[in-house]
């Protein structure tokens, strides 16, 4: 009993106890009872048109969801769902009895159907069983309608195949065929039946009484289709076109097994085994597969609805409805029908369109539904974010999540979709604003991975589209990846200022260093000039000339000539060495020997001069600054040896290597520094600068470990017995 404004507008008596009921649109009332299960009343105001029982189980509750699916809960047998599409199944009291329907073809405003148990029917609202010829039946093959109110049936037997020609609904002739027929195609123009078999492509000439079979090609043929009186046929290797007039074969698709062919407006469709479907439009081939939304890539059959521009493709696990709006531009939409949509099975064998009804055959009988229900719009699927992970760590979704920037910045968003209808056809669309590419992307997976995101502010927009072409409202999620402090503006400004300060300090230090280097070069140059002057000591030159004059006055031409030649050689060697920054140590030794020889001549052979280079690996490969040691040797001779009266003098120069440096020891047995200083003061001699110049030059070179040291030598009685100067450079 139902009320409207306190008035009863619907009343119906049911002897069973009503447990739950609800009113739905379209004048339907669903009622659940204790003893009679659940049913549906069709009513109009207070008139009941009919009652349809739905289930017989003890019903606890009935309700409908946002997609108009009806849900019925029971006390003992779980939950039942009646999909919104409400497909009709031809089972129940029909002779199909839920069997596998292997053939289905439209014929004379009805259907030719055959089931796996070996029965053939004609259905036009009622089932009529047709007569089969006597044979050792194994399975039905193919059925095809020809001209003149006839159809041809292929039967697989235990021994060979059989072609049965029906006139009306009666078998007219049976023809044995020595091959296993995969598919048949009929040419009305030349009245030929083309057959694709396991080992050849052939045709049966229907114009002759003996139905002669002619072989066209000897290959394994999976399917054949008559196209403008030429033949399209599929093989394990591809799709081919056979010109029946020129007897010429051309390859259309290579390397793909083709199992189904049909013709559409301005094109051909080929169904493959594992690669989806291929649409041939003039010189263009369009491939549609599971990645584009197809229910599967293994195609069992193809059917073209020229009125609604719909291509039906039966796959290994569902039925795909492909709606074309602009095929040349690849504009199409795919809907998927399966068990959850209302079909009685996901295994589908064929599809036929008869008047305004679509018939689908499968391993559980035949399902049918009106064509106009294809345009029924379902409610939008509900999409929400179920979980979020940032770098593999779960985070709680907020209105605006903030993440600290790390090395990878990988975000994974897990989604849940609430939609019972056509769940296999739901596609998730998403886009991420905050990056240069803000285009919408699609996926069939229920998780979205955003990898290696740079710091910034982002908005993830999500929507779901179901197989009816409807889309959910957009779900937004805002988040930010904050830059680490070393990437933030304030830190960069401070870093730039510090960098500028550092550059300024480095520049100032560099300038100071350059100035210091320039100063050192000036000092070094000055010391080298002083060294040159020291070697060219005027006293030495004057004394040498005096010695030469003495030899000349004594008519000792031999010694005078020898002295002049040795003196000239020394001057030349000093001048040559002064042109170089460094000279071989052997050259310096030669200069010292020549200098000491001249001084010894002047002093009448008063001392011995010894140079020891035995501790050097090779004096020719050891380089030293020129004019470095001679001033020290000059001091030893002039201020130490020259004033000896009671013993013979000796000057020893010893070279050795120490820590990649050269060590030179100049030792004399002269009067010592203390006595020499007294003599210089008494005679008003100026202090010799040779020692200071050499020390300064070594210090200016700046080598680590270099030094100049002076040591006074004493005899056993404590008297001065000479001087030792050590140079390390």
XYZ file of C-alpha atoms in Angstrom:
729
model
C 0.000 0.000 0.000
C 1.392 3.389 -1.021
C 0.217 6.845 -0.036
C 0.410 10.253 -1.668
C -0.962 13.236 0.281
C -2.648 10.861 2.750
C -4.394 9.042 -0.091
C -3.788 5.472 -1.181
C -2.625 5.487 -4.824
C -1.283 1.910 -4.962
C -2.498 -1.197 -3.187
C -1.631 -4.852 -3.668
C -2.231 -7.844 -1.426
C 0.542 -10.387 -0.891
C 0.001 -13.315 1.488
C 3.698 -13.458 2.340
C 5.300 -11.157 4.859
C 6.926 -8.182 3.176
C 10.390 -7.609 4.578
C 11.567 -4.661 2.513
C 10.373 -2.594 -0.427
C 11.168 0.612 -2.266
C 9.857 2.624 -5.143
C 12.072 3.309 -8.110
C 11.689 5.384 -11.237
C 10.165 4.078 -14.437
C 7.042 2.851 -12.603
C 8.782 -0.084 -10.945
C 8.260 -1.298 -7.401
C 10.697 -3.835 -5.953
C 9.372 -5.957 -3.125
C 11.199 -8.439 -0.892
C 9.297 -11.146 0.964
C 9.972 -13.927 3.413
C 8.541 -16.870 1.478
C 8.417 -15.772 -2.163
C 11.753 -14.024 -2.445
C 11.976 -10.732 -4.337
C 9.983 -9.444 -7.267
C 9.199 -6.351 -9.276
C 5.800 -4.771 -9.875
C 5.116 -2.598 -12.913
C 2.419 -0.121 -11.965
C 0.741 3.085 -13.113
C -1.115 4.921 -10.345
C -3.249 2.144 -8.902
C -3.116 -0.291 -11.811
C -0.712 -3.209 -11.806
C 0.472 -4.293 -15.230
C 2.648 -7.297 -14.394
C 4.832 -8.900 -11.762
C 8.297 -10.321 -12.453
C 9.926 -12.621 -9.882
C 13.619 -11.937 -9.412
C 14.949 -14.407 -6.818
C 13.392 -17.039 -4.568
C 15.686 -16.581 -1.572
C 14.644 -15.226 1.802
C 15.035 -11.496 1.178
C 16.332 -9.178 3.878
C 16.613 -5.842 2.070
C 16.463 -4.271 -1.381
C 18.033 -0.992 -2.453
C 19.426 0.684 -5.544
C 22.761 2.460 -5.897
C 23.723 5.663 -7.681
C 24.184 3.727 -10.963
C 20.663 2.239 -10.755
C 21.930 -1.249 -9.993
C 19.518 -3.175 -7.765
C 21.047 -4.925 -4.742
C 19.166 -7.680 -2.921
C 20.477 -9.056 0.353
C 19.403 -12.477 1.576
C 19.711 -14.259 4.875
C 21.382 -17.403 3.594
C 22.733 -16.914 0.064
C 24.614 -13.652 0.152
C 23.965 -10.605 -2.004
C 22.477 -10.463 -5.514
C 22.920 -7.621 -7.985
C 20.648 -6.778 -10.894
C 22.691 -4.541 -13.240
C 21.115 -1.362 -14.525
C 21.200 -2.622 -18.110
C 18.757 -5.455 -17.288
C 19.762 -7.806 -20.117
C 17.444 -10.702 -20.910
C 18.797 -14.257 -20.988
C 17.203 -16.807 -23.311
C 17.451 -19.705 -20.912
C 14.797 -20.785 -18.500
C 12.332 -22.953 -20.423
C 14.155 -22.537 -23.764
C 15.803 -25.587 -25.367
C 19.172 -23.866 -24.999
C 19.124 -24.726 -21.299
C 22.269 -22.709 -20.606
C 24.361 -24.621 -23.142
C 27.242 -23.298 -25.202
C 25.755 -21.612 -28.289
C 28.435 -22.043 -30.960
C 26.673 -20.563 -34.021
C 24.417 -17.531 -34.323
C 23.278 -15.924 -37.577
C 20.359 -13.744 -38.653
C 18.041 -15.438 -41.165
C 14.535 -14.535 -42.396
C 13.704 -12.217 -39.447
C 14.952 -14.831 -37.063
C 18.107 -16.513 -35.858
C 19.873 -19.728 -36.758
C 21.381 -21.054 -33.528
C 23.312 -24.195 -32.776
C 24.438 -25.594 -29.457
C 27.455 -27.710 -28.601
C 25.376 -30.841 -27.985
C 24.488 -30.948 -31.695
C 21.055 -29.321 -31.995
C 20.134 -26.654 -34.535
C 17.293 -24.165 -33.986
C 15.493 -21.346 -35.709
C 14.365 -18.633 -33.294
C 11.845 -15.885 -34.079
C 10.294 -15.522 -30.651
C 9.938 -19.265 -30.355
C 12.517 -21.995 -30.820
C 12.056 -24.492 -33.633
C 14.476 -27.377 -33.913
C 15.786 -28.009 -37.436
C 16.668 -31.299 -39.022
C 20.299 -32.314 -39.355
C 21.600 -34.886 -41.829
C 22.725 -38.161 -40.407
C 26.407 -37.927 -39.561
C 28.896 -38.660 -36.839
C 28.451 -35.154 -35.343
C 31.410 -33.557 -33.604
C 30.750 -29.781 -33.612
C 29.163 -26.974 -35.570
C 31.574 -24.928 -37.660
C 30.217 -21.893 -39.493
C 26.855 -20.840 -40.900
C 26.284 -18.379 -43.728
C 23.184 -17.009 -45.438
C 23.088 -17.126 -49.249
C 20.611 -15.892 -51.867
C 17.278 -17.501 -52.709
C 16.120 -18.043 -49.128
C 18.941 -20.431 -48.331
C 21.673 -20.821 -45.762
C 24.714 -23.077 -45.635
C 25.809 -24.903 -42.498
C 29.259 -26.354 -41.843
C 29.429 -29.402 -39.571
C 32.604 -30.973 -38.214
C 32.313 -34.750 -38.041
C 34.630 -37.377 -36.666
C 36.035 -38.118 -40.146
C 35.704 -34.977 -42.266
C 33.648 -31.826 -42.657
C 30.205 -31.576 -44.167
C 28.512 -28.738 -46.013
C 24.711 -28.752 -45.582
C 22.614 -26.531 -47.849
C 19.251 -25.512 -46.380
C 16.343 -24.327 -48.472
C 14.101 -22.439 -46.109
C 14.362 -24.491 -42.927
C 14.846 -27.868 -44.570
C 18.148 -29.506 -45.511
C 18.422 -29.794 -49.276
C 21.851 -31.282 -49.909
C 24.834 -32.546 -47.928
C 28.334 -32.377 -49.412
C 31.381 -33.976 -47.726
C 34.568 -31.892 -47.697
C 38.041 -33.362 -47.156
C 39.224 -30.473 -44.997
C 38.619 -28.750 -41.681
C 36.726 -25.546 -42.491
C 37.521 -22.511 -40.337
C 35.317 -19.898 -41.992
C 33.039 -19.478 -45.014
C 32.116 -16.518 -47.226
C 29.557 -16.325 -50.018
C 29.790 -14.396 -53.304
C 26.321 -13.689 -54.651
C 27.668 -12.388 -57.967
C 29.272 -15.652 -59.102
C 27.382 -17.948 -56.686
C 30.523 -19.282 -55.049
C 31.120 -20.472 -51.510
C 34.641 -19.578 -50.414
C 36.170 -21.697 -47.658
C 39.100 -21.076 -45.322
C 40.486 -24.436 -44.217
C 43.418 -25.788 -42.253
C 45.482 -26.286 -45.428
C 44.055 -24.203 -48.272
C 41.844 -21.428 -49.570
C 39.246 -22.864 -51.937
C 35.765 -22.301 -53.286
C 32.758 -24.430 -54.121
C 31.042 -23.656 -57.401
C 27.333 -23.622 -56.532
C 26.340 -23.362 -60.214
C 27.211 -26.981 -60.989
C 25.393 -30.065 -59.882
C 28.512 -31.733 -58.547
C 29.546 -28.696 -56.450
C 33.141 -28.798 -57.650
C 35.766 -27.529 -55.161
C 38.595 -25.430 -56.639
C 41.817 -24.715 -54.706
C 43.157 -21.132 -54.830
C 46.166 -21.352 -52.491
C 47.739 -24.051 -50.359
C 48.275 -22.472 -46.944
C 46.709 -22.560 -43.514
C 43.803 -20.103 -43.688
C 42.071 -18.868 -40.518
C 39.286 -16.743 -42.021
C 37.985 -15.466 -45.369
C 35.768 -12.526 -46.368
C 34.281 -11.603 -49.766
C 35.165 -7.967 -50.454
C 33.964 -6.437 -53.748
C 34.202 -9.882 -55.417
C 37.800 -10.185 -54.228
C 38.906 -12.216 -51.241
C 40.342 -11.021 -47.979
C 41.831 -13.868 -45.997
C 43.749 -14.156 -42.756
C 46.602 -16.525 -42.028
C 48.999 -17.085 -39.113
C 51.342 -14.666 -40.929
C 49.021 -11.765 -41.758
C 46.183 -10.397 -43.870
C 46.098 -10.818 -47.653
C 43.933 -9.678 -50.573
C 43.365 -12.127 -53.446
C 42.283 -10.650 -56.785
C 39.906 -13.268 -58.219
C 40.303 -11.958 -61.768
C 44.055 -11.398 -61.966
C 44.824 -14.291 -59.602
C 47.181 -11.965 -57.751
C 47.787 -11.836 -53.973
C 48.897 -8.694 -52.100
C 49.939 -8.429 -48.450
C 48.015 -5.942 -46.287
C 49.200 -6.784 -42.745
C 52.428 -8.657 -42.087
C 53.493 -10.772 -39.155
C 50.183 -10.815 -37.237
C 47.835 -13.797 -36.998
C 44.416 -12.746 -38.314
C 41.337 -14.673 -37.110
C 38.422 -12.360 -38.018
C 37.558 -9.928 -40.828
C 34.641 -7.563 -41.405
C 33.867 -4.580 -43.611
C 33.016 -1.118 -42.299
C 32.260 2.167 -43.992
C 35.209 3.024 -46.260
C 37.435 0.423 -44.670
C 38.298 -3.065 -43.505
C 38.726 -4.377 -39.949
C 40.971 -7.331 -39.120
C 40.939 -9.060 -35.741
C 44.265 -10.501 -34.616
C 45.407 -13.093 -32.140
C 47.225 -11.099 -29.477
C 47.432 -7.617 -31.061
C 43.848 -6.297 -30.953
C 42.159 -5.043 -34.112
C 43.569 -3.314 -37.199
C 41.438 -0.855 -39.172
C 42.517 -0.301 -42.793
C 41.391 3.066 -44.186
C 42.848 3.745 -47.625
C 46.609 3.939 -46.905
C 46.233 4.222 -43.118
C 46.216 1.411 -40.552
C 44.793 2.127 -37.076
C 45.536 -0.346 -34.288
C 43.177 -0.556 -31.286
C 44.210 -2.831 -28.438
C 43.872 -3.251 -24.697
C 46.104 -0.238 -24.075
C 43.502 1.897 -25.875
C 40.615 0.456 -23.848
C 39.777 -2.732 -25.785
C 38.569 -5.574 -23.552
C 41.346 -7.850 -24.833
C 43.835 -8.429 -27.633
C 42.653 -11.890 -28.736
C 39.742 -11.309 -31.129
C 37.110 -14.064 -31.537
C 34.708 -12.264 -33.900
C 33.853 -8.867 -35.435
C 30.431 -7.384 -36.255
C 29.683 -4.020 -37.871
C 26.439 -2.106 -37.179
C 26.207 0.208 -40.181
C 23.145 2.045 -38.810
C 24.725 3.191 -35.552
C 28.376 3.126 -36.743
C 29.291 0.663 -34.009
C 31.918 -2.045 -34.291
C 31.449 -5.019 -31.992
C 34.547 -7.012 -31.089
C 34.346 -10.216 -29.099
C 37.531 -10.918 -27.173
C 38.649 -13.761 -24.958
C 37.113 -12.219 -21.833
C 34.435 -9.637 -22.741
C 32.607 -7.777 -25.481
C 33.847 -4.392 -26.731
C 31.473 -1.814 -28.211
C 33.479 0.668 -30.308
C 31.569 3.820 -31.246
C 33.056 5.836 -34.104
C 32.424 9.557 -34.428
C 35.316 10.448 -36.749
C 37.241 7.316 -37.589
C 39.675 8.976 -40.027
C 40.977 11.108 -37.152
C 41.033 8.209 -34.722
C 38.046 9.542 -32.763
C 36.285 6.648 -31.081
C 34.904 5.551 -27.723
C 34.995 2.040 -26.256
C 32.476 0.492 -23.879
C 32.969 -2.929 -22.364
C 30.157 -5.404 -21.662
C 30.830 -8.419 -19.475
C 29.309 -10.555 -16.767
C 29.133 -7.626 -14.360
C 27.287 -5.609 -16.983
C 24.510 -8.199 -17.146
C 25.786 -10.710 -19.688
C 25.385 -14.298 -18.592
C 29.038 -15.066 -19.408
C 32.350 -13.432 -20.277
C 33.000 -16.081 -22.958
C 31.279 -14.733 -26.058
C 31.081 -16.602 -29.367
C 29.128 -14.289 -31.654
C 26.773 -11.322 -31.935
C 23.841 -10.641 -34.255
C 21.620 -7.615 -34.712
C 18.020 -8.382 -35.606
C 15.678 -5.431 -36.020
C 16.144 -3.369 -32.833
C 17.557 -6.140 -30.678
C 21.108 -7.304 -30.101
C 21.690 -11.021 -29.519
C 24.889 -12.278 -27.922
C 25.779 -15.972 -27.847
C 28.184 -17.550 -25.395
C 28.887 -20.631 -23.361
C 25.836 -19.968 -21.158
C 23.205 -19.443 -23.834
C 22.009 -16.214 -25.470
C 21.684 -12.753 -23.963
C 19.602 -10.081 -25.654
C 18.825 -6.424 -25.046
C 17.238 -3.543 -27.012
C 19.641 -1.356 -28.983
C 18.311 1.828 -27.414
C 19.729 0.736 -24.054
C 23.203 1.225 -25.479
C 22.664 4.968 -25.106
C 21.664 4.712 -21.461
C 23.859 7.028 -19.419
C 25.124 5.603 -16.179
C 25.846 7.622 -13.101
C 29.336 9.014 -12.895
C 31.802 6.705 -11.151
C 32.959 7.917 -7.758
C 36.720 8.425 -7.484
C 38.672 9.127 -4.315
C 42.252 8.966 -3.051
C 42.756 6.029 -0.692
C 46.438 6.451 0.184
C 49.512 8.553 -0.577
C 53.173 7.660 -0.219
C 56.120 10.047 -0.419
C 59.392 8.251 -1.110
C 57.776 4.949 -0.029
C 56.514 6.398 3.275
C 52.774 6.678 3.958
C 51.435 10.183 4.531
C 48.039 11.443 5.624
C 46.162 13.378 2.954
C 45.491 16.992 3.885
C 44.003 19.967 2.072
C 47.537 20.988 1.217
C 50.365 18.609 2.012
C 53.871 20.002 2.387
C 56.869 17.780 1.750
C 60.507 18.511 2.438
C 62.653 18.222 -0.636
C 64.957 15.206 -0.742
C 66.968 13.525 -3.452
C 64.183 11.689 -5.330
C 60.758 13.253 -4.521
C 58.665 10.279 -5.704
C 54.936 10.399 -4.936
C 52.520 7.517 -5.435
C 48.774 8.088 -5.222
C 46.539 5.050 -4.742
C 42.967 5.468 -6.002
C 39.700 3.657 -5.369
C 36.756 3.702 -7.773
C 33.220 2.949 -6.709
C 31.392 1.764 -9.818
C 29.850 -1.659 -10.318
C 28.756 -1.055 -13.895
C 31.388 -1.552 -16.595
C 34.290 -1.550 -14.177
C 36.461 -3.035 -16.892
C 35.902 0.072 -18.982
C 36.854 2.692 -16.420
C 39.781 4.919 -17.308
C 41.473 7.319 -14.912
C 42.438 10.724 -16.279
C 44.875 12.936 -14.442
C 47.034 15.983 -14.875
C 49.554 17.767 -12.701
C 49.713 21.552 -12.727
C 52.983 23.081 -11.657
C 55.039 21.474 -14.408
C 55.442 22.697 -18.020
C 53.327 19.776 -19.277
C 49.786 20.196 -17.913
C 48.016 17.969 -20.449
C 45.588 15.260 -19.346
C 46.970 11.733 -19.261
C 45.103 8.451 -18.929
C 45.753 5.119 -17.273
C 43.904 1.895 -16.557
C 45.817 1.377 -13.324
C 44.465 2.571 -9.994
C 47.698 4.141 -8.885
C 49.531 7.174 -10.231
C 53.271 7.574 -9.766
C 54.836 11.022 -9.935
C 58.591 10.598 -10.128
C 61.474 12.987 -9.462
C 59.407 16.127 -8.898
C 61.369 19.351 -8.468
C 60.504 21.698 -5.577
C 57.373 23.748 -6.201
C 53.599 23.978 -5.690
C 51.409 21.400 -7.438
C 47.785 20.449 -7.943
C 46.853 16.920 -8.979
C 43.507 16.760 -10.787
C 41.773 13.392 -11.122
C 38.649 12.148 -12.828
C 37.296 8.777 -13.873
C 35.480 7.956 -17.086
C 33.307 4.872 -17.332
C 32.516 2.795 -20.379
C 29.372 4.785 -21.170
C 31.349 7.946 -21.820
C 30.541 9.582 -18.474
C 33.129 11.276 -16.293
C 33.234 11.873 -12.587
C 33.693 15.228 -10.973
C 37.305 16.315 -10.729
C 39.062 15.390 -7.497
C 41.823 17.821 -6.522
C 44.808 17.350 -4.266
C 47.183 20.224 -3.554
C 50.687 19.717 -2.306
C 54.031 21.468 -2.222
C 57.597 20.285 -2.190
C 59.577 22.812 -0.182
C 63.087 23.566 -1.269
C 65.833 22.725 1.223
C 67.320 25.752 2.956
C 70.290 25.720 0.599
C 67.892 26.244 -2.347
C 65.764 28.977 -0.771
C 66.098 32.631 -1.818
C 67.390 33.997 1.484
C 70.101 31.345 1.635
C 71.082 31.932 -1.993
C 71.342 35.710 -1.342
C 73.529 35.106 1.716
C 75.584 32.619 -0.260
C 76.041 35.128 -3.086
C 77.089 37.840 -0.621
C 79.535 35.477 1.058
C 80.807 34.429 -2.328
C 81.301 38.061 -3.342
C 83.070 38.711 -0.041
C 85.248 35.656 -0.574
C 86.026 36.751 -4.119
C 86.932 40.214 -2.811
C 89.200 38.741 -0.138
C 90.799 36.412 -2.662
C 91.242 39.322 -5.067
C 92.859 41.476 -2.366
C 95.107 38.633 -1.278
C 95.926 37.880 -4.882
C 96.838 41.494 -5.522
C 99.000 41.517 -2.407
C 100.621 38.283 -3.504
C 101.269 39.657 -6.978
C 102.752 42.823 -5.486
C 104.867 40.705 -3.174
C 106.002 38.559 -6.093
C 106.864 41.666 -8.061
C 108.778 42.984 -5.073
C 110.562 39.649 -4.686
C 111.457 39.647 -8.350
C 112.822 43.150 -7.986
C 114.812 42.130 -4.911
C 116.008 38.966 -6.615
C 117.067 40.918 -9.664
C 118.802 43.435 -7.459
C 120.549 40.696 -5.496
C 121.639 39.021 -8.705
C 123.065 42.313 -9.911
C 124.801 42.670 -6.577
C 126.096 39.133 -6.953
C 127.454 39.967 -10.358
C 129.109 43.033 -8.909
C 130.471 40.944 -6.063
C 132.032 38.512 -8.500
C 133.383 41.401 -10.428
C 134.822 42.911 -7.216
C 136.992 45.907 -8.167
C 139.597 44.862 -5.623
C 139.925 41.474 -7.302
C 140.192 43.044 -10.742
C 142.695 45.621 -9.468
C 144.793 42.939 -7.753
C 144.694 40.742 -10.850
C 145.898 43.624 -13.013
C 148.602 44.423 -10.443
C 149.803 40.833 -10.586
C 149.923 40.963 -14.378
C 151.852 44.290 -14.195
C 154.309 42.737 -11.733
C 154.974 39.863 -14.112
C 155.518 42.261 -16.992
C 157.931 44.484 -15.005
C 159.927 41.394 -14.095
C 160.014 40.342 -17.766
C 158.211 37.180 -16.691
C 156.245 37.044 -19.899
C 155.365 33.401 -19.520
C 153.517 33.888 -16.212
C 152.070 37.182 -17.413
C 150.656 35.516 -20.526
C 149.269 32.601 -18.496
C 147.674 34.929 -15.948
C 146.096 37.069 -18.639
C 144.608 34.035 -20.436
C 143.195 32.566 -17.193
C 141.831 35.933 -16.112
C 140.167 36.479 -19.489
C 138.601 33.013 -19.365
C 137.198 33.685 -15.887
C 135.675 37.000 -16.956
C 134.073 35.317 -20.000
C 132.631 32.456 -17.890
C 131.166 34.883 -15.357
C 129.547 36.982 -18.069
C 128.067 33.915 -19.796
C 126.621 32.499 -16.578
C 125.065 35.844 -15.659
C 122.769 35.597 -18.697
C 121.034 32.455 -17.276
C 118.610 32.029 -14.379
C 120.193 28.705 -13.496
C 123.373 26.972 -14.648
C 124.687 23.422 -14.249
C 126.560 22.960 -11.010
C 129.536 21.746 -13.027
C 129.837 25.242 -14.594
C 129.828 26.833 -11.151
C 132.581 24.397 -10.081
C 134.706 25.390 -13.076
C 134.292 29.085 -12.231
C 135.314 28.433 -8.620
C 138.375 26.428 -9.657
C 139.539 29.117 -12.092
C 138.919 31.900 -9.583
C 140.804 30.051 -6.818
C 143.676 29.342 -9.208
C 144.107 33.069 -10.019
C 143.896 34.031 -6.345
C 146.481 31.384 -5.458
C 148.822 32.760 -8.173
C 148.396 36.242 -6.740
C 149.127 34.986 -3.199
C 152.187 33.007 -4.340
C 150.686 29.557 -3.847
C 149.644 30.185 -0.263
C 146.720 27.761 0.004
C 145.160 24.580 -1.331
C 141.696 24.624 -2.931
C 139.592 21.423 -2.939
C 136.111 20.883 -4.460
C 134.286 17.604 -3.661
C 131.248 16.670 -5.828
C 131.397 12.918 -5.228
C 128.191 12.945 -3.186
C 126.188 14.300 -6.143
C 124.515 11.910 -8.582
C 125.469 14.042 -11.594
C 126.752 17.641 -11.382
C 125.658 18.234 -14.955
C 121.996 17.606 -14.077
C 121.982 19.658 -10.865
C 121.165 23.293 -11.551
C 121.852 26.221 -9.257
C 121.535 30.016 -9.601
C 124.688 31.591 -11.092
C 127.019 33.795 -9.057
C 125.887 32.132 -5.804
C 128.946 30.449 -4.176
C 131.874 32.554 -5.512
C 131.343 35.475 -3.073
C 131.553 33.047 -0.103
C 134.785 31.506 -1.473
C 136.149 35.011 -2.062
C 135.503 35.917 1.601
C 137.230 32.731 2.755
C 140.370 33.545 0.723
C 140.577 37.298 1.313
C 139.575 37.497 4.966
C 140.648 34.082 6.220
C 143.514 32.609 4.193
C 145.333 35.794 3.038
C 146.327 36.744 6.633
C 147.819 33.382 7.582
C 151.553 33.529 8.423
C 152.422 30.346 10.236
C 150.667 27.633 8.218
C 149.479 26.775 4.723
C 145.908 27.688 3.959
C 143.145 25.401 2.732
C 139.674 26.040 1.317
C 137.311 23.073 0.864
C 133.970 23.198 -1.009
C 131.796 20.083 -0.570
C 128.512 19.424 -2.427
C 125.849 16.877 -1.474
C 122.068 16.234 -1.879
C 119.634 16.488 0.993
C 115.808 16.227 0.724
C 115.814 17.164 -2.968
C 117.970 20.208 -2.147
C 121.662 20.894 -2.720
C 123.868 21.291 0.333
C 127.134 23.200 -0.076
C 129.736 23.510 2.735
C 132.543 26.093 2.323
C 135.205 25.556 4.963
C 138.563 27.326 5.441
C 141.393 27.107 7.996
C 141.988 30.842 8.062
C 142.222 33.272 10.940
C 138.473 33.152 11.700
C 135.750 35.766 11.636
C 136.677 37.473 14.907
C 140.315 38.193 13.918
C 139.260 39.170 10.395
C 136.786 41.736 11.768
C 139.503 43.302 13.896
C 141.861 43.611 10.915
C 139.130 45.164 8.767
C 138.346 47.702 11.486
C 142.037 48.551 11.947
C 142.589 49.079 8.218
C 139.236 50.831 7.675
C 138.051 48.143 5.238
C 134.382 48.019 4.421
C 132.466 44.911 5.436
C 132.212 42.410 2.588
C 128.654 42.183 1.132
C 129.166 38.836 -0.666
C 127.890 36.752 2.229
C 124.773 38.926 2.763
C 123.954 38.953 -0.962
C 124.166 35.153 -1.209
C 122.002 34.729 1.894
C 119.402 37.146 0.532
C 119.272 35.369 -2.841
C 118.691 31.988 -1.213
C 115.931 33.415 0.999
C 114.233 35.121 -1.974
C 114.062 31.829 -3.862
C 111.769 30.676 -1.077
C 112.442 26.965 -1.288
C 111.184 24.990 1.691
C 114.134 23.836 3.828
C 116.656 26.296 2.352
C 119.018 28.058 4.769
C 122.397 29.771 5.255
C 124.362 29.099 8.453
C 127.837 30.160 9.655
C 129.977 28.258 12.153
C 133.285 29.352 13.721
C 135.921 26.629 14.013
C 138.334 26.267 16.953
C 141.418 24.169 17.600
C 142.046 22.033 20.665
C 143.341 25.046 22.578
C 140.290 27.144 21.854
C 141.893 29.361 19.230
C 140.117 30.299 16.006
C 141.012 27.819 13.302
C 138.715 28.845 10.484
C 135.099 29.224 9.372
C 132.440 26.864 7.985
C 129.478 28.223 5.988
C 126.644 25.827 5.026
C 124.315 26.692 2.153
C 121.162 24.644 1.552
C 119.209 25.664 -1.573
